[in-house]
CSV table of C-alpha atoms in Angstrom, one decimal:
chain,number,residue,atom,x,y,z
T,266,MET,CA,229.6,-11.7,159.5
T,267,THR,CA,226.3,-9.1,160.8
T,268,LEU,CA,223.5,-9.6,157.9
T,269,LEU,CA,221.3,-6.3,157.7
T,270,PHE,CA,218.1,-6.8,156.4
T,271,ARG,CA,216.4,-3.7,154.3
T,272,LYS,CA,213.3,-3.9,152.8
T,273,LEU,CA,212.5,-2.8,149.8
T,274,GLY,CA,209.0,-1.1,148.6
T,275,TYR,CA,209.6,-3.3,145.5
T,276,ASN,CA,206.8,-6.7,144.2
T,277,ASN,CA,209.1,-7.9,142.1
T,278,VAL,CA,212.7,-8.3,142.6
T,279,ARG,CA,215.4,-10.8,143.4
T,280,ASN,CA,217.9,-10.5,146.0
T,281,VAL,CA,221.1,-10.0,145.6
T,282,ILE,CA,224.0,-10.0,148.5
T,283,HIS,CA,226.6,-7.1,148.1
T,284,LYS,CA,229.9,-7.7,149.8
T,285,HIS,CA,231.2,-4.5,151.7
T,286,ASN,CA,234.3,-4.4,155.0
T,287,ASP,CA,233.5,-8.1,155.5
T,288,ALA,CA,229.7,-7.5,155.8
T,289,GLN,CA,226.5,-8.7,153.4
T,290,VAL,CA,223.9,-6.5,152.8
T,291,LEU,CA,220.7,-8.8,152.0
T,292,VAL,CA,218.3,-7.0,150.4
T,293,VAL,CA,214.8,-8.9,150.9
T,294,ALA,CA,212.0,-8.0,147.9
T,295,CYS,CA,209.2,-7.9,149.7
T,296,ARG,CA,205.8,-5.6,149.9
T,297,LYS,CA,205.6,-2.1,151.3
T,298,LEU,CA,203.0,-1.6,154.2
T,299,SER,CA,199.6,-0.9,153.5
T,300,VAL,CA,199.6,0.6,156.9
T,301,VAL,CA,200.6,2.7,159.0
T,302,PRO,CA,199.8,2.7,162.8
T,303,SER,CA,198.8,6.4,164.1
T,304,VAL,CA,197.8,8.2,166.9
T,305,TYR,CA,195.6,11.0,168.1
T,306,ASP,CA,199.1,13.4,168.8
T,307,GLY,CA,198.5,17.1,167.7
T,308,GLU,CA,196.6,19.6,169.6
T,309,GLN,CA,193.1,18.8,168.3
T,310,ASP,CA,191.1,16.8,170.5
T,311,PRO,CA,189.0,13.6,169.2
T,312,ALA,CA,186.3,13.4,172.0
T,313,PRO,CA,184.0,16.2,170.8
T,314,LYS,CA,183.7,14.9,167.7
T,315,PHE,CA,183.6,11.7,168.3
T,316,PHE,CA,180.7,12.5,171.9
T,317,SER,CA,179.2,14.9,168.9
T,318,SER,CA,175.3,13.2,168.8
T,319,ASN,CA,175.7,12.6,165.3
T,320,VAL,CA,178.7,10.5,165.1
T,321,GLN,CA,177.8,8.6,167.7
T,322,VAL,CA,174.6,7.6,165.6
T,323,LEU,CA,176.1,6.9,162.6
T,324,LEU,CA,178.5,4.4,164.9
T,325,LYS,CA,176.1,2.8,166.5
T,326,ARG,CA,174.7,1.8,162.7
T,327,LEU,CA,178.3,1.5,161.3
T,328,THR,CA,178.3,-0.9,164.2
T,329,ARG,CA,175.5,-2.9,162.7
T,330,PRO,CA,174.8,-5.4,165.6
T,331,ASP,CA,173.5,-8.9,165.9
T,332,VAL,CA,171.9,-10.0,168.6
T,333,ASN,CA,173.0,-13.6,168.3
T,334,LYS,CA,176.9,-12.8,168.6
T,335,VAL,CA,176.4,-10.0,171.1
T,336,PHE,CA,173.6,-12.6,173.7
T,337,ARG,CA,175.9,-15.0,172.5
T,338,LYS,CA,176.9,-17.9,175.3
T,339,ARG,CA,180.3,-16.6,176.9
T,340,THR,CA,182.7,-19.4,178.5
T,341,ASN,CA,185.7,-17.4,180.1
T,342,SER,CA,186.5,-18.5,182.9
T,343,GLY,CA,186.9,-16.0,185.5
T,344,LEU,CA,184.7,-13.3,183.6
T,345,PRO,CA,181.2,-12.7,183.9
T,346,VAL,CA,178.6,-15.2,182.0
T,347,LEU,CA,176.1,-14.4,179.8
T,348,LYS,CA,172.6,-16.7,181.3
T,349,THR,CA,171.1,-19.9,179.4
T,350,PRO,CA,168.6,-18.2,177.1
T,351,MET,CA,165.1,-19.3,178.7
T,352,TYR,CA,162.1,-20.0,177.0
T,353,LYS,CA,158.3,-18.5,177.4
T,354,PHE,CA,155.1,-18.6,176.2
T,355,LEU,CA,154.1,-15.2,175.4
T,356,THR,CA,151.3,-12.6,174.0
T,357,ASN,CA,152.5,-10.3,170.9
T,358,GLU,CA,152.4,-7.4,173.8
T,359,GLU,CA,154.7,-9.2,176.4
T,360,LEU,CA,156.6,-10.5,173.2
T,361,GLU,CA,157.0,-6.6,171.8
T,362,ALA,CA,158.2,-5.3,175.8
T,363,GLU,CA,160.7,-8.6,176.0
T,364,ILE,CA,162.4,-7.3,172.4
T,365,VAL,CA,162.3,-3.7,173.6
T,366,LYS,CA,164.2,-4.1,176.8
T,367,ALA,CA,167.2,-6.9,174.5
T,368,ASN,CA,167.0,-4.0,172.4
T,369,GLU,CA,167.9,-1.7,175.3
T,370,THR,CA,170.6,-4.3,176.7
T,371,ALA,CA,172.6,-4.3,173.7
T,372,GLU,CA,173.0,-1.0,173.4
T,373,ARG,CA,174.2,-1.4,177.2
T,374,LEU,CA,177.0,-4.0,176.4
T,375,LEU,CA,177.9,-1.9,172.9
T,376,GLN,CA,178.6,0.9,174.5
T,377,MET,CA,181.7,2.0,173.0
T,378,PRO,CA,185.2,3.0,174.6
T,379,PRO,CA,185.5,6.9,174.7
T,380,VAL,CA,188.1,8.1,172.0
T,381,VAL,CA,189.5,11.1,173.6
T,382,LYS,CA,192.7,13.0,174.6
T,383,ASP,CA,194.1,11.5,177.9
T,384,PRO,CA,196.8,14.0,178.6
T,385,ALA,CA,197.0,12.2,182.0
T,386,LEU,CA,198.7,9.6,180.0
T,387,VAL,CA,201.6,11.5,179.0
T,388,GLY,CA,204.8,10.1,179.4
T,389,TYR,CA,203.2,7.2,181.6
T,390,ASP,CA,205.8,4.6,180.1
T,391,SER,CA,208.8,5.2,177.1
T,392,ALA,CA,207.9,2.6,175.8
T,393,THR,CA,205.1,2.9,171.4
T,394,PHE,CA,202.8,-0.3,172.2
T,395,LEU,CA,201.4,-1.3,168.8
T,396,PHE,CA,198.1,-4.0,169.5
T,397,THR,CA,198.2,-5.8,166.0
T,398,ASP,CA,196.4,-9.4,164.8
T,399,ILE,CA,198.8,-11.0,163.3
T,400,THR,CA,196.7,-14.6,162.5
T,401,PHE,CA,198.0,-16.3,159.6
T,402,GLY,CA,195.6,-16.1,156.9
T,403,VAL,CA,193.3,-13.7,157.0
T,404,ASP,CA,193.4,-10.5,155.1
T,405,ASN,CA,192.7,-6.9,155.6
T,406,GLN,CA,188.9,-6.2,154.9
T,407,HIS,CA,188.1,-9.7,156.7
T,408,ARG,CA,190.0,-8.5,159.9
T,409,ILE,CA,187.7,-6.1,160.1
T,410,ILE,CA,184.5,-8.5,160.6
T,411,VAL,CA,185.8,-9.8,163.5
T,412,GLN,CA,185.3,-6.3,165.3
T,413,ARG,CA,181.4,-6.0,163.6
T,414,SER,CA,178.8,-6.2,166.3
T,415,THR,CA,181.3,-6.0,169.1
T,416,ARG,CA,181.9,-2.1,171.2
T,417,HIS,CA,184.9,-1.9,169.6
T,418,PHE,CA,184.1,-1.5,166.1
T,419,GLY,CA,182.8,2.0,166.7
T,420,PRO,CA,186.1,3.4,167.7
T,421,LEU,CA,187.8,1.5,165.3
T,422,ALA,CA,185.0,3.3,162.3
T,423,PHE,CA,185.4,6.8,164.3
T,424,TYR,CA,190.0,5.8,163.7
T,425,LEU,CA,190.4,5.2,160.1
T,426,THR,CA,187.5,8.5,159.8
T,427,TRP,CA,189.9,10.5,161.7
T,428,HIS,CA,192.9,9.7,159.7
T,429,HIS,CA,191.6,9.4,156.1
T,430,SER,CA,191.9,5.2,156.0
T,431,ILE,CA,188.3,4.3,155.6
T,432,ASP,CA,189.2,3.2,152.2
T,433,ASN,CA,189.7,-0.2,152.6
T,434,LEU,CA,186.7,0.3,155.3
T,435,MET,CA,184.3,1.5,152.6
T,436,LEU,CA,186.2,-1.2,150.1
T,437,GLU,CA,184.8,-4.4,152.4
T,438,LEU,CA,181.3,-2.5,152.9
T,439,LEU,CA,180.9,-2.5,148.5
T,440,GLN,CA,182.1,-6.0,148.8
T,441,SER,CA,179.9,-7.0,151.1
T,442,GLY,CA,177.0,-5.0,149.0
T,443,ALA,CA,176.0,-2.9,152.2
T,444,VAL,CA,176.1,0.3,149.6
T,445,ARG,CA,173.6,1.7,152.5
T,446,GLU,CA,176.1,2.0,154.5
T,447,ALA,CA,178.8,3.0,152.7
T,448,VAL,CA,177.3,6.5,152.7
T,449,LEU,CA,176.9,6.4,156.0
T,450,LEU,CA,180.7,6.2,156.0
T,451,THR,CA,180.9,9.3,154.1
T,452,ALA,CA,178.5,10.7,156.4
T,453,LEU,CA,180.7,10.1,159.3
T,454,ARG,CA,183.5,11.3,156.5
T,455,HIS,CA,181.8,14.4,156.6
T,456,ALA,CA,181.1,15.1,159.8
T,457,VAL,CA,184.6,14.9,161.4
T,458,HIS,CA,185.9,16.8,158.5
T,459,ASP,CA,183.4,18.7,156.5
T,460,ASP,CA,185.4,18.1,153.4
T,461,ILE,CA,182.7,15.8,151.3
T,462,LEU,CA,179.0,17.2,150.3
T,463,PRO,CA,176.2,15.8,152.3
T,464,THR,CA,172.7,14.1,150.4
T,465,PRO,CA,170.3,13.6,152.3
T,466,VAL,CA,168.7,10.4,152.6
T,467,GLN,CA,167.1,8.6,155.0
T,468,LEU,CA,168.9,4.8,154.8
T,469,THR,CA,166.4,2.1,156.3
T,470,LYS,CA,166.5,-1.5,156.6
T,471,PRO,CA,163.5,-3.0,153.3
T,472,GLU,CA,161.8,-5.8,154.9
T,473,GLN,CA,160.8,-5.8,150.7
T,474,LEU,CA,162.4,-4.6,147.2
T,475,THR,CA,159.6,-2.1,146.8
T,476,GLU,CA,161.2,1.2,144.1
T,477,GLU,CA,160.9,3.6,146.3
T,478,ASP,CA,163.5,1.2,148.2
T,479,ILE,CA,165.3,1.3,144.5
T,480,THR,CA,164.8,5.2,144.4
T,481,LEU,CA,167.5,5.5,147.5
T,482,ASP,CA,169.2,3.2,146.9
T,483,LYS,CA,170.3,4.5,143.9
T,484,LYS,CA,170.7,7.3,145.0
T,485,CYS,CA,172.7,5.9,147.6
T,486,GLU,CA,175.7,4.6,144.2
T,487,GLU,CA,175.2,7.8,143.0
T,488,CYS,CA,176.9,9.3,146.1
T,489,ILE,CA,179.5,6.5,147.0
T,490,GLU,CA,180.3,6.9,143.1
T,491,LYS,CA,181.1,10.6,143.8
T,492,TYR,CA,183.2,9.7,146.5
T,493,ILE,CA,185.3,7.7,145.3
T,494,VAL,CA,185.9,10.1,142.3
T,495,SER,CA,186.1,13.2,144.0
T,496,ASN,CA,187.6,11.4,148.2
T,497,SER,CA,189.4,7.8,147.2
T,498,ALA,CA,192.5,6.6,147.4
T,499,MET,CA,192.2,3.2,145.8
T,500,LYS,CA,189.2,3.9,143.3
T,501,SER,CA,189.5,0.7,140.5
T,502,GLN,CA,189.1,-1.7,143.4
T,503,GLN,CA,186.1,0.3,144.2
T,504,GLU,CA,184.8,1.5,140.9
T,505,LEU,CA,185.5,-2.4,140.5
T,506,ALA,CA,183.3,-3.4,143.9
T,507,LEU,CA,180.7,-1.3,142.6
T,508,GLN,CA,180.3,-1.8,139.8
T,509,GLY,CA,179.8,-5.8,140.9
T,510,PHE,CA,176.8,-4.3,143.1
T,511,ARG,CA,175.1,-2.5,140.5
T,512,GLU,CA,175.3,-5.8,138.8
T,513,HIS,CA,174.2,-8.2,141.7
T,514,TYR,CA,172.1,-5.3,143.1
T,515,GLN,CA,170.3,-5.3,138.6
T,516,GLN,CA,169.1,-8.4,139.4
T,517,LEU,CA,167.8,-8.6,143.2
T,518,VAL,CA,165.8,-5.3,141.3
T,519,GLU,CA,164.8,-7.9,137.9
T,520,LEU,CA,163.6,-10.8,140.6
T,521,SER,CA,161.2,-8.3,142.9
T,522,ARG,CA,159.6,-7.1,140.0
T,523,GLY,CA,158.7,-10.9,138.3
T,524,LEU,CA,157.6,-11.5,141.5
T,525,GLN,CA,155.2,-8.5,141.7
T,526,LYS,CA,154.0,-8.8,138.5
T,527,ALA,CA,153.1,-12.2,138.5
T,528,HIS,CA,151.5,-11.4,141.7
T,529,GLY,CA,149.5,-9.0,140.3
T,530,GLN,CA,151.0,-6.4,142.4
T,531,LEU,CA,152.0,-3.6,139.0
């Protein structure tokens, strides 16, 4: 007796067994897949967009380099490993020179694999390969964090942008409070698809919260709000995440202004 499994896109359907011609059809309730794998097919080549200077800058900033992760000690056998850290006494000038050298090394280690349309690989294999992380108990939003600060995060962000699938990444950025990186993501989409009106803002990470930073973050919130209204496919989730960021950020603003007032700076 043959069992035929059919997946339906319903969340709350009871399992039903139908008998027909000595065959059983088991209808299983399950959730519809939220991500459909895509490839860089079609006539358009992604390479010119990927290698443009503006897109490269955006991808590198979205990667969010973390020196602790880049220079972590690797113990993989058979692979080149980083040497054990050395501790030295340095002057300020020597320290600045070492920091510059470390940043250059980190940039080299985070060099992104190129995203190109390679016709030489067409017909190489008749099988279809899909590489995915199936770690149990990890949702899609937290899988993104694993690749951050690695050389593969930039191509991932470009892939999601190319296929109009940045909403989950946008939601993760809003939920983690990285509203400026969310603006960078909208700028990346505009650079790739030219379908979002850009808002020129200088995005820098502040050492402390100033009135200029507060004004800049307000502009970033407005940019993200416009994106959610006009382009997002996850409006309710992203609006809720943005509202949560606003409430948390308002508390930071009140705390910062209170400290400045206590020190006589206001």
